[in-house]
Short mmCIF file of N, CA and C in Angstrom, two decimals:
data_model
loop_
_atom_site.label_atom_id
_atom_site.label_comp_id
_atom_site.label_asym_id
_atom_site.label_seq_id
_atom_site.Cartn_x
_atom_site.Cartn_y
_atom_site.Cartn_z
N MET A 1 0.98 -1.43 -0.48
CA MET A 1 -0.27 -0.15 -0.42
C MET A 1 0.99 0.92 -0.16
N ALA A 2 0.77 2.43 -0.73
CA ALA A 2 1.19 3.53 -0.98
C ALA A 2 1.48 4.29 0.65
N LYS A 3 2.86 4.87 0.31
CA LYS A 3 2.94 6.15 1.70
C LYS A 3 2.06 7.32 1.52
N VAL A 4 1.66 7.68 2.25
CA VAL A 4 1.78 9.13 1.95
C VAL A 4 2.21 10.06 2.90
N VAL A 5 3.30 10.23 1.95
CA VAL A 5 4.70 11.59 2.28
C VAL A 5 4.02 12.50 1.86
N ALA A 6 4.75 13.50 3.17
CA ALA A 6 4.71 15.41 2.60
C ALA A 6 6.34 15.63 3.12
N GLU A 7 6.80 16.50 1.87
CA GLU A 7 8.04 16.73 2.09
C GLU A 7 8.19 18.18 1.34
N MET A 8 8.21 18.91 2.15
CA MET A 8 9.05 20.14 1.83
C MET A 8 10.73 20.74 2.88
N SER A 9 11.01 21.76 2.06
CA SER A 9 12.21 22.86 2.47
C SER A 9 11.70 23.75 2.53
N MET A 10 11.99 24.18 5.04
CA MET A 10 11.63 25.07 5.14
C MET A 10 12.30 25.70 6.58
N SER A 11 11.79 27.31 6.13
CA SER A 11 13.21 27.95 6.96
C SER A 11 13.26 27.20 8.35
N LEU A 12 13.77 27.71 8.61
CA LEU A 12 14.14 27.85 10.71
C LEU A 12 12.66 27.83 11.62
N ASP A 13 12.42 29.25 10.90
CA ASP A 13 10.91 30.18 12.00
C ASP A 13 9.79 29.37 11.18
N GLY A 14 9.96 27.94 10.02
CA GLY A 14 8.12 27.16 9.66
C GLY A 14 7.82 28.07 8.22
N TYR A 15 8.72 28.44 7.03
CA TYR A 15 8.14 28.98 6.27
C TYR A 15 8.65 28.00 5.13
N ILE A 16 8.07 28.51 4.35
CA ILE A 16 8.16 27.30 2.81
C ILE A 16 8.61 28.02 1.84
N GLY A 17 8.34 28.85 2.27
CA GLY A 17 8.42 30.54 0.50
C GLY A 17 8.70 31.90 1.38
N ASN A 18 9.32 32.76 0.85
CA ASN A 18 8.85 34.10 1.64
C ASN A 18 7.09 34.64 0.80
N PRO A 19 7.19 35.24 1.30
CA PRO A 19 5.15 36.76 0.86
C PRO A 19 5.04 36.47 -0.22
N HIS A 20 6.01 36.51 -0.89
CA HIS A 20 5.17 36.51 -2.20
C HIS A 20 5.85 34.04 -3.01
N GLY A 21 6.46 33.75 -2.24
CA GLY A 21 5.91 32.39 -2.36
C GLY A 21 7.38 32.56 -3.16
N GLU A 22 8.13 33.12 -2.82
CA GLU A 22 9.61 32.39 -4.51
C GLU A 22 10.64 31.44 -2.58
N VAL A 23 10.94 30.83 -3.80
CA VAL A 23 12.03 29.75 -2.50
C VAL A 23 13.32 29.89 -2.67
N ASP A 24 14.11 31.58 -2.42
CA ASP A 24 15.07 30.88 -3.90
C ASP A 24 16.35 30.52 -2.06
N GLU A 25 15.90 31.31 -1.20
CA GLU A 25 16.74 30.95 -0.05
C GLU A 25 16.70 29.70 1.03
N LEU A 26 15.16 29.28 -0.19
CA LEU A 26 15.70 27.24 0.69
C LEU A 26 15.77 26.24 -0.49
N PHE A 27 16.05 27.04 -1.30
CA PHE A 27 16.35 25.90 -2.24
C PHE A 27 17.41 25.72 -2.09
N GLY A 28 18.84 27.11 -2.20
CA GLY A 28 19.75 26.40 -2.55
C GLY A 28 21.14 25.41 -2.51
N TRP A 29 20.74 24.82 -1.13
CA TRP A 29 20.95 23.45 -1.12
C TRP A 29 21.51 22.41 -2.05
N TYR A 30 20.23 22.87 -2.95
CA TYR A 30 19.68 21.42 -4.40
C TYR A 30 21.44 22.01 -4.65
N GLY A 31 22.55 23.45 -4.97
CA GLY A 31 22.59 23.52 -5.65
C GLY A 31 25.09 23.42 -5.14
N ASN A 32 24.90 23.25 -3.49
CA ASN A 32 26.06 23.35 -2.92
C ASN A 32 26.20 22.03 -2.57
N GLY A 33 27.27 21.34 -3.59
CA GLY A 33 28.02 20.57 -3.15
C GLY A 33 27.99 20.30 -4.64
N THR A 34 28.94 18.65 -4.50
CA THR A 34 29.56 18.11 -5.36
C THR A 34 28.98 16.77 -6.14
N VAL A 35 28.15 16.37 -5.65
CA VAL A 35 27.35 14.66 -5.65
C VAL A 35 26.37 14.71 -7.09
N GLU A 36 26.48 14.35 -7.85
CA GLU A 36 25.06 14.55 -8.45
C GLU A 36 24.10 13.92 -8.74
N VAL A 37 22.58 14.29 -8.49
CA VAL A 37 21.81 13.85 -8.56
C VAL A 37 20.69 14.48 -9.44
N PRO A 38 21.07 13.22 -10.53
CA PRO A 38 20.34 13.34 -12.18
C PRO A 38 18.60 13.20 -11.31
N THR A 39 17.70 13.77 -12.42
CA THR A 39 15.75 13.35 -11.93
C THR A 39 15.78 12.97 -13.01
N VAL A 40 14.57 11.96 -12.77
CA VAL A 40 13.43 10.35 -13.59
C VAL A 40 13.82 10.86 -14.70
N ASP A 41 13.44 12.93 -15.41
CA ASP A 41 13.38 12.77 -16.80
C ASP A 41 14.47 13.17 -17.38
N GLY A 42 15.68 13.85 -16.35
CA GLY A 42 17.49 14.13 -17.00
C GLY A 42 16.73 15.30 -17.62
N ARG A 43 16.02 16.16 -17.50
CA ARG A 43 15.85 17.79 -17.19
C ARG A 43 16.87 18.40 -16.64
N LEU A 44 16.59 17.68 -15.28
CA LEU A 44 17.20 18.85 -13.68
C LEU A 44 18.09 17.68 -13.50
N THR A 45 19.92 18.23 -12.73
CA THR A 45 20.52 17.29 -11.75
C THR A 45 20.91 18.25 -11.35
N PHE A 46 20.85 17.52 -10.36
CA PHE A 46 21.47 18.28 -8.23
C PHE A 46 22.30 18.12 -7.94
N LYS A 47 23.03 18.70 -8.00
CA LYS A 47 24.49 18.95 -7.31
C LYS A 47 24.34 19.31 -5.75
N VAL A 48 24.66 18.19 -4.53
CA VAL A 48 24.46 18.27 -2.96
C VAL A 48 25.58 17.25 -2.30
N SER A 49 25.55 18.01 -1.07
CA SER A 49 26.43 17.18 -0.47
C SER A 49 25.88 15.99 -0.77
N GLU A 50 26.80 14.80 -0.69
CA GLU A 50 26.65 13.42 -0.22
C GLU A 50 25.31 12.22 0.77
N ALA A 51 25.01 13.47 1.41
CA ALA A 51 24.91 12.60 2.65
C ALA A 51 22.99 13.45 1.94
N SER A 52 23.40 15.49 1.52
CA SER A 52 21.60 15.23 0.80
C SER A 52 21.39 14.19 -0.54
N ALA A 53 22.49 13.44 -1.20
CA ALA A 53 22.82 12.70 -2.53
C ALA A 53 21.56 11.77 -1.75
N GLU A 54 22.07 11.26 -1.14
CA GLU A 54 21.97 9.97 0.09
C GLU A 54 20.40 10.45 0.01
N HIS A 55 19.71 10.75 0.82
CA HIS A 55 17.81 11.60 1.42
C HIS A 55 17.42 11.33 -0.20
N LEU A 56 17.83 12.05 -0.70
CA LEU A 56 17.19 12.44 -2.42
C LEU A 56 17.43 11.33 -3.49
N ARG A 57 18.27 10.16 -3.57
CA ARG A 57 18.24 9.04 -5.08
C ARG A 57 16.61 8.52 -4.54
N PRO A 58 16.19 8.46 -3.52
CA PRO A 58 15.07 7.49 -3.68
C PRO A 58 14.30 7.65 -4.85
N ALA A 59 13.85 9.23 -4.39
CA ALA A 59 12.72 9.88 -4.40
C ALA A 59 12.86 9.98 -6.36
N PHE A 60 13.87 10.42 -6.66
CA PHE A 60 14.70 10.86 -8.34
C PHE A 60 14.69 9.68 -9.09
N SER A 61 14.43 8.30 -7.91
CA SER A 61 15.22 6.98 -9.20
C SER A 61 14.17 5.88 -9.06
N GLY A 62 12.86 6.83 -9.00
CA GLY A 62 11.27 5.30 -9.31
C GLY A 62 10.75 5.84 -8.42
N ALA A 63 10.65 5.84 -6.71
CA ALA A 63 10.86 4.75 -5.57
C ALA A 63 9.22 6.25 -5.35
N VAL A 64 8.92 7.50 -5.63
CA VAL A 64 7.67 7.84 -5.95
C VAL A 64 6.57 7.45 -7.29
N GLY A 65 5.84 6.94 -7.09
CA GLY A 65 4.44 7.39 -6.97
C GLY A 65 3.35 8.19 -7.72
N ALA A 66 3.72 8.79 -7.49
CA ALA A 66 2.75 10.03 -7.72
C ALA A 66 2.74 10.78 -6.83
N LEU A 67 2.23 11.96 -7.25
CA LEU A 67 2.04 13.40 -7.41
C LEU A 67 1.26 14.41 -7.04
N LEU A 68 1.23 14.76 -4.87
CA LEU A 68 -0.28 15.08 -5.36
C LEU A 68 0.64 16.59 -4.98
N THR A 69 0.47 18.11 -5.87
CA THR A 69 0.03 19.41 -5.64
C THR A 69 -1.54 20.17 -5.61
N GLY A 70 -1.24 21.10 -5.60
CA GLY A 70 -2.18 22.62 -5.23
C GLY A 70 -1.95 23.15 -6.87
N ARG A 71 -3.11 23.57 -7.70
CA ARG A 71 -3.42 25.16 -8.39
C ARG A 71 -1.62 26.43 -7.87
N ARG A 72 -2.41 26.87 -7.75
CA ARG A 72 -0.31 27.23 -7.22
C ARG A 72 0.40 27.42 -7.69
N ASN A 73 0.75 25.72 -6.89
CA ASN A 73 2.62 25.07 -7.27
C ASN A 73 2.20 25.40 -8.45
N PHE A 74 1.04 24.24 -9.27
CA PHE A 74 0.87 23.70 -10.15
C PHE A 74 1.81 25.11 -11.88
N ASP A 75 0.52 25.85 -11.09
CA ASP A 75 0.58 27.10 -12.29
C ASP A 75 2.37 27.45 -12.13
N GLN A 76 2.70 27.87 -10.88
CA GLN A 76 3.92 28.93 -10.46
C GLN A 76 5.76 27.93 -11.47
N THR A 77 4.97 26.36 -11.45
CA THR A 77 5.87 25.88 -12.06
C THR A 77 6.12 26.04 -13.97
N GLN A 78 4.55 26.39 -13.74
CA GLN A 78 4.04 25.50 -15.82
C GLN A 78 3.92 24.60 -15.19
N GLY A 79 3.89 22.98 -15.32
CA GLY A 79 3.75 22.47 -14.66
C GLY A 79 4.16 21.55 -14.93
N TRP A 80 5.62 22.46 -15.15
CA TRP A 80 7.12 21.60 -14.81
C TRP A 80 7.49 20.70 -16.61
N GLY A 81 6.05 21.98 -17.06
CA GLY A 81 6.14 20.97 -18.78
C GLY A 81 5.05 19.85 -19.11
N GLY A 82 4.81 19.44 -18.41
CA GLY A 82 3.81 17.91 -17.89
C GLY A 82 4.54 17.28 -17.53
N THR A 83 5.94 16.47 -17.15
CA THR A 83 6.69 15.90 -16.28
C THR A 83 6.83 17.13 -14.88
N HIS A 84 6.71 15.66 -13.79
CA HIS A 84 8.13 16.27 -12.88
C HIS A 84 8.69 16.02 -12.53
N PRO A 85 10.06 16.65 -11.88
CA PRO A 85 11.32 15.39 -11.72
C PRO A 85 11.98 14.55 -11.52
N VAL A 86 10.38 14.51 -10.96
CA VAL A 86 10.50 12.45 -10.13
C VAL A 86 9.92 11.53 -10.70
N GLY A 87 9.30 11.74 -12.87
CA GLY A 87 8.75 11.13 -12.98
C GLY A 87 7.16 10.19 -12.77
N ALA A 88 6.45 10.83 -12.26
CA ALA A 88 5.77 10.95 -11.19
C ALA A 88 4.29 11.11 -11.96
N PRO A 89 3.00 10.85 -12.48
CA PRO A 89 2.40 11.20 -12.56
C PRO A 89 0.97 11.46 -11.75
N ILE A 90 0.94 13.37 -11.80
CA ILE A 90 0.69 14.41 -11.20
C ILE A 90 -1.29 14.43 -11.45
N PHE A 91 -0.72 14.39 -9.70
CA PHE A 91 -2.55 14.92 -9.42
C PHE A 91 -2.97 16.35 -8.97
N VAL A 92 -3.47 17.22 -9.52
CA VAL A 92 -3.55 18.88 -8.68
C VAL A 92 -4.82 18.63 -8.30
N VAL A 93 -5.17 19.84 -7.54
CA VAL A 93 -6.43 19.74 -6.42
C VAL A 93 -6.29 20.90 -6.53
N SER A 94 -7.49 21.76 -7.17
CA SER A 94 -7.23 22.86 -8.16
C SER A 94 -9.08 22.36 -8.67
N HIS A 95 -9.73 23.88 -8.10
CA HIS A 95 -11.58 24.54 -8.98
C HIS A 95 -11.80 24.59 -9.95
N SER A 96 -10.89 25.04 -10.40
CA SER A 96 -10.03 24.91 -11.90
C SER A 96 -9.18 24.39 -12.88
N VAL A 97 -9.62 24.38 -13.79
CA VAL A 97 -8.08 23.43 -14.36
C VAL A 97 -7.69 24.79 -15.24
N PRO A 98 -6.78 24.70 -15.55
CA PRO A 98 -6.25 25.67 -16.54
C PRO A 98 -6.33 24.96 -17.61
N GLU A 99 -6.30 26.86 -18.37
CA GLU A 99 -6.01 26.88 -20.32
C GLU A 99 -5.29 25.63 -20.52
N GLY A 100 -5.59 24.89 -21.77
CA GLY A 100 -4.79 24.20 -22.09
C GLY A 100 -4.52 22.44 -21.18
N TRP A 101 -4.89 22.64 -20.12
CA TRP A 101 -5.44 21.25 -20.11
C TRP A 101 -6.15 20.60 -19.32
N PRO A 102 -6.56 19.03 -19.27
CA PRO A 102 -5.22 17.89 -19.22
C PRO A 102 -4.84 18.53 -21.31
N ARG A 103 -3.51 17.69 -20.73
CA ARG A 103 -3.05 16.94 -22.88
C ARG A 103 -2.60 15.94 -22.50
N ALA A 104 -2.08 15.09 -23.92
CA ALA A 104 -2.25 14.44 -24.43
C ALA A 104 -0.65 13.72 -23.79
N ASP A 105 0.86 14.82 -23.86
CA ASP A 105 1.72 14.57 -23.47
C ASP A 105 2.05 14.46 -21.88
N SER A 106 0.90 14.10 -21.13
CA SER A 106 1.39 14.17 -19.51
C SER A 106 0.00 13.08 -18.65
N THR A 107 0.78 12.96 -17.07
CA THR A 107 0.05 12.48 -16.75
C THR A 107 -0.46 13.10 -15.48
N THR A 108 -0.68 14.37 -16.05
CA THR A 108 -0.59 15.06 -15.54
C THR A 108 -2.74 14.92 -15.38
N THR A 109 -3.36 14.68 -14.76
CA THR A 109 -4.62 15.45 -13.51
C THR A 109 -5.54 16.23 -13.02
N PHE A 110 -5.65 16.58 -12.57
CA PHE A 110 -7.28 17.19 -12.20
C PHE A 110 -8.15 16.58 -11.69
N TYR A 111 -8.06 17.16 -9.99
CA TYR A 111 -9.31 16.92 -8.52
C TYR A 111 -10.09 18.35 -8.10
N ASP A 112 -11.27 18.53 -8.26
CA ASP A 112 -11.76 19.68 -6.80
C ASP A 112 -11.97 19.07 -5.21
N ASP A 113 -11.39 17.92 -5.38
CA ASP A 113 -11.54 17.16 -4.00
C ASP A 113 -10.31 16.35 -3.58
N ALA A 114 -9.74 17.69 -2.35
CA ALA A 114 -8.38 16.70 -1.75
C ALA A 114 -8.64 15.81 -1.45
N LEU A 115 -9.24 14.50 -1.76
CA LEU A 115 -9.35 13.54 -0.72
C LEU A 115 -9.75 12.60 -2.07
N ARG A 116 -10.71 12.89 -2.62
CA ARG A 116 -10.51 12.20 -4.22
C ARG A 116 -9.13 12.31 -4.62
N ALA A 117 -8.88 13.11 -4.39
CA ALA A 117 -7.47 13.35 -5.51
C ALA A 117 -6.55 11.96 -5.40
N LEU A 118 -5.82 12.46 -3.45
CA LEU A 118 -5.50 11.41 -2.92
C LEU A 118 -5.98 9.76 -3.22
N GLU A 119 -7.29 9.18 -3.24
CA GLU A 119 -7.42 8.03 -3.33
C GLU A 119 -6.75 7.54 -5.03
N ALA A 120 -7.40 8.63 -5.51
CA ALA A 120 -6.23 8.33 -7.01
C ALA A 120 -5.24 7.99 -7.22
N ALA A 121 -5.04 8.80 -7.11
CA ALA A 121 -2.59 8.89 -6.76
C ALA A 121 -2.63 7.79 -5.64
N LYS A 122 -3.01 7.25 -4.62
CA LYS A 122 -3.03 5.96 -4.56
C LYS A 122 -2.75 4.63 -4.92
N ARG A 123 -4.23 5.14 -5.60
CA ARG A 123 -4.26 3.42 -6.69
C ARG A 123 -3.19 3.16 -7.99
N VAL A 124 -2.88 5.26 -8.59
CA VAL A 124 -1.49 4.83 -9.79
C VAL A 124 0.01 4.84 -8.75
N ALA A 125 -0.22 4.63 -7.48
CA ALA A 125 1.14 4.67 -6.88
C ALA A 125 1.54 3.12 -6.50
N GLY A 126 0.01 2.59 -6.06
CA GLY A 126 0.81 1.47 -5.89
C GLY A 126 0.58 1.28 -4.26
N ASP A 127 2.12 0.95 -4.59
CA ASP A 127 3.36 0.83 -3.73
C ASP A 127 4.42 1.18 -3.11
N ARG A 128 4.33 2.27 -3.66
CA ARG A 128 4.95 3.44 -3.84
C ARG A 128 5.08 4.25 -2.71
N ILE A 129 5.53 6.09 -2.54
CA ILE A 129 5.35 6.88 -1.62
C ILE A 129 4.18 8.01 -3.30
N VAL A 130 2.79 7.98 -2.03
CA VAL A 130 2.24 9.45 -2.52
C VAL A 130 3.18 10.90 -2.34
N ALA A 131 3.96 11.25 -2.74
CA ALA A 131 4.70 12.77 -2.26
C ALA A 131 3.29 14.24 -2.41
N VAL A 132 3.31 14.53 -1.48
CA VAL A 132 2.05 15.90 -1.58
C VAL A 132 3.47 16.70 -1.45
N SER A 133 3.55 17.97 -1.94
CA SER A 133 4.42 18.67 -2.32
C SER A 133 3.53 19.82 -1.97
N THR A 134 3.06 20.44 -1.42
CA THR A 134 2.36 21.95 -0.59
C THR A 134 1.76 21.77 0.74
N PRO A 135 1.94 23.39 1.03
CA PRO A 135 1.52 22.75 2.78
C PRO A 135 -0.47 23.14 2.72
N THR A 136 -0.79 23.36 1.81
CA THR A 136 -2.43 22.94 2.10
C THR A 136 -3.30 21.21 1.77
N LEU A 137 -2.77 20.65 1.47
CA LEU A 137 -3.02 19.58 0.83
C LEU A 137 -2.52 19.19 2.20
N THR A 138 -1.17 19.57 2.56
CA THR A 138 -0.52 18.97 4.33
C THR A 138 -1.57 19.17 5.02
N GLN A 139 -1.90 20.17 5.89
CA GLN A 139 -2.50 20.13 6.66
C GLN A 139 -3.63 19.56 6.79
N GLN A 140 -4.31 19.60 5.39
CA GLN A 140 -5.62 18.25 5.03
C GLN A 140 -5.46 17.63 5.10
N TYR A 141 -4.43 17.32 4.88
CA TYR A 141 -4.63 15.48 4.93
C TYR A 141 -4.05 15.33 6.67
N LEU A 142 -2.94 15.35 6.64
CA LEU A 142 -3.38 15.76 8.71
C LEU A 142 -5.09 15.41 9.22
N ASP A 143 -4.75 16.77 9.54
CA ASP A 143 -6.45 16.82 9.61
C ASP A 143 -7.94 15.84 8.89
N ALA A 144 -7.16 15.30 7.42
CA ALA A 144 -8.14 13.85 7.78
C ALA A 144 -7.40 12.62 8.08
N GLY A 145 -6.19 12.59 8.60
CA GLY A 145 -5.26 11.40 9.09
C GLY A 145 -5.13 10.57 8.53
N VAL A 146 -5.23 10.71 7.46
CA VAL A 146 -4.12 10.21 6.37
C VAL A 146 -2.51 10.39 5.54
N LEU A 147 -1.52 11.16 6.40
CA LEU A 147 -0.47 11.15 5.90
C LEU A 147 -0.19 10.80 7.58
N ASP A 148 1.07 9.73 6.34
CA ASP A 148 2.06 9.16 7.21
C ASP A 148 3.36 9.24 7.54
N GLU A 149 3.91 9.87 6.48
CA GLU A 149 5.12 11.15 7.28
C GLU A 149 5.09 12.03 6.70
N ILE A 150 5.75 13.04 7.23
CA ILE A 150 6.48 14.39 7.11
C ILE A 150 7.83 14.50 7.33
N VAL A 151 8.44 15.44 5.53
CA VAL A 151 9.99 15.15 6.03
C VAL A 151 10.36 17.21 5.65
N VAL A 152 10.95 17.16 6.62
CA VAL A 152 11.36 18.48 6.26
C VAL A 152 13.18 18.58 6.67
N SER A 153 13.08 19.75 4.72
CA SER A 153 14.25 19.61 4.62
C SER A 153 14.76 21.25 5.61
N LEU A 154 15.27 21.22 6.67
CA LEU A 154 15.09 21.98 7.63
C LEU A 154 16.70 22.84 7.61
N VAL A 155 16.02 24.62 6.35
CA VAL A 155 17.45 25.71 6.15
C VAL A 155 17.35 26.07 6.70
N PRO A 156 18.80 26.33 7.33
CA PRO A 156 19.45 27.28 8.28
C PRO A 156 18.64 28.51 7.82
N VAL A 157 18.06 29.38 7.79
CA VAL A 157 17.97 30.93 7.47
C VAL A 157 16.15 31.50 7.83
N LEU A 158 15.75 32.53 8.24
CA LEU A 158 14.67 32.96 9.23
C LEU A 158 14.63 33.99 8.35
N LEU A 159 13.13 33.56 7.94
CA LEU A 159 12.48 34.35 6.73
C LEU A 159 12.36 35.96 7.44
N GLY A 160 11.74 35.66 8.48
CA GLY A 160 10.30 36.35 9.35
C GLY A 160 8.58 36.70 8.88
N ALA A 161 8.62 36.46 7.56
CA ALA A 161 7.72 35.99 7.15
C ALA A 161 7.25 35.11 6.16
N GLY A 162 6.07 34.61 5.84
CA GLY A 162 6.04 34.19 4.35
C GLY A 162 5.06 32.87 4.25
N ILE A 163 4.81 31.93 3.67
CA ILE A 163 4.27 30.34 3.55
C ILE A 163 4.04 29.59 4.82
N PRO A 164 3.03 29.93 5.81
CA PRO A 164 4.48 29.04 7.11
C PRO A 164 3.64 26.79 5.99
N PHE A 165 4.11 25.89 6.94
CA PHE A 165 3.88 24.59 6.77
C PHE A 165 2.77 24.06 6.88
N PHE A 166 2.80 24.37 8.37
CA PHE A 166 1.87 24.09 9.43
C PHE A 166 0.44 24.77 9.97
N GLY A 167 0.84 26.59 9.21
CA GLY A 167 -0.06 27.06 9.71
C GLY A 167 -1.70 26.31 9.69
N GLY A 168 -2.11 26.80 10.68
CA GLY A 168 -4.37 26.68 9.80
C GLY A 168 -4.24 25.19 10.37
N LEU A 169 -3.77 25.01 11.49
CA LEU A 169 -4.32 22.41 11.30
C LEU A 169 -5.23 22.77 11.93
N ALA A 170 -6.73 21.75 11.98
CA ALA A 170 -7.61 22.09 12.85
C ALA A 170 -7.88 20.76 13.35
N LYS A 171 -6.83 20.08 13.56
CA LYS A 171 -7.46 19.24 14.78
C LYS A 171 -5.03 18.57 15.18
N THR A 172 -5.78 19.65 16.78
CA THR A 172 -4.29 19.42 16.49
C THR A 172 -4.39 19.05 18.84
N PRO A 173 -3.13 17.86 19.11
CA PRO A 173 -2.36 18.60 18.49
C PRO A 173 -1.52 16.64 17.92
N VAL A 174 -0.38 16.76 16.44
CA VAL A 174 -0.55 15.69 15.66
C VAL A 174 0.74 15.51 16.85
N ARG A 175 1.09 14.24 16.41
CA ARG A 175 1.99 13.77 17.49
C ARG A 175 2.75 13.80 16.67
N LEU A 176 3.76 13.98 16.74
CA LEU A 176 4.81 12.50 15.35
C LEU A 176 6.28 11.33 16.97
N ALA A 177 6.07 10.77 15.55
CA ALA A 177 7.41 10.09 15.97
C ALA A 177 8.96 10.53 16.62
N ASP A 178 9.55 10.35 16.48
CA ASP A 178 11.80 11.07 17.06
C ASP A 178 11.48 10.62 15.17
N PRO A 179 12.33 11.51 15.11
CA PRO A 179 12.69 12.30 13.54
C PRO A 179 14.63 11.67 13.20
N LEU A 180 14.30 10.89 12.30
CA LEU A 180 15.66 9.66 11.61
C LEU A 180 16.29 11.36 11.15
N VAL A 181 17.79 11.77 11.09
CA VAL A 181 17.95 12.74 10.57
C VAL A 181 19.04 12.55 9.92
N VAL A 182 19.13 13.27 8.42
CA VAL A 182 19.94 13.32 7.88
C VAL A 182 20.49 15.03 7.67
N GLN A 183 21.91 14.63 7.71
CA GLN A 183 22.28 15.94 8.01
C GLN A 183 23.31 16.07 6.73
N GLY A 184 23.13 17.71 5.55
CA GLY A 184 23.56 17.83 4.45
C GLY A 184 24.21 19.05 4.50
N THR A 185 24.65 20.00 3.59
CA THR A 185 25.62 21.46 3.94
C THR A 185 25.05 22.54 3.93
N GLY A 186 23.86 23.33 4.75
CA GLY A 186 23.27 23.74 4.81
C GLY A 186 21.98 23.34 4.52
N VAL A 187 21.22 22.37 4.58
CA VAL A 187 19.79 21.83 5.52
C VAL A 187 20.08 20.92 5.99
N THR A 188 19.54 20.12 6.67
CA THR A 188 19.04 19.12 7.34
C THR A 188 18.07 18.87 7.31
N HIS A 189 17.41 16.97 6.97
CA HIS A 189 16.21 16.48 6.44
C HIS A 189 16.59 15.81 7.96
N LEU A 190 14.50 15.80 8.15
CA LEU A 190 14.03 15.47 9.14
C LEU A 190 13.25 14.62 8.55
N THR A 191 12.71 13.60 9.29
CA THR A 191 11.82 12.49 8.40
C THR A 191 11.12 12.81 9.91
N TYR A 192 9.96 12.33 10.02
CA TYR A 192 8.89 12.36 10.80
C TYR A 192 7.47 11.21 10.18
N ARG A 193 7.31 9.54 11.54
CA ARG A 193 7.15 9.12 11.49
C ARG A 193 4.91 10.03 11.52
N VAL A 194 4.04 9.63 10.61
CA VAL A 194 2.89 10.75 11.38
C VAL A 194 2.33 9.81 12.79
N ARG A 195 1.88 10.14 13.78
CA ARG A 195 1.26 9.40 15.44
C ARG A 195 -0.18 8.42 15.07
N ARG A 196 -0.54 6.91 15.01
CA ARG A 196 -2.15 7.68 14.97
C ARG A 196 -2.71 6.81 16.25
#
C-alpha cells in the first residue's frame, strides 16, 4: 500500500516560501555540493552533499509513484512542462482546470476534492510513495488523518514571514515519532512518522 509523505524545504521559523511564494533562500542546498543527483526525466540534475544525495536518490529513482500538488504550485512551475522531475503522474487539486490542460503528452490530472485526488494517486502509486508537495494539502491530509510521514528539509535561515508549512491545522496536537536525521550541507533532513 502507498505511503503518503509530505516533503518540503522549510526555514527555521517554519516557512516554505517568502510572502511572495519565492523559495530561493530555501532551495540553495540543491546546488551547494559536488555529488550529482539526476532526475528521472533527465532535464535537471542536482549537485548536493553526499548526505543530501543519499536522502534525494530514492525520490528521483522511481520511489515516488504519484505526486499531489495544488494549483498555485502547478501554475508557478508551469506544470513542470507536463512531467515532474520525479517522473511520477501529477494530481492537481484545484477548483478550475487551466487553459490547455489536460494534455495528451502528460499524465497530469485535475481534481476538485483533495481526498478524491489522494485516493486516485494511491491507486496509481501502488506500493510506492505518494508525495504531497504543498502546505495546504499537507494540512488537509493531517486533519483527515491520512498522512503517514512528514519530511522537513530544514534550512538555517529565518525568513520572518511567508507561507507557513503547518499554519491553519484544525486538529491538533499532531504527534510525531522521533525523527530520522540526515545532516547535509546547508540543510538538515528530518523524517517524522505521523503517530495515529
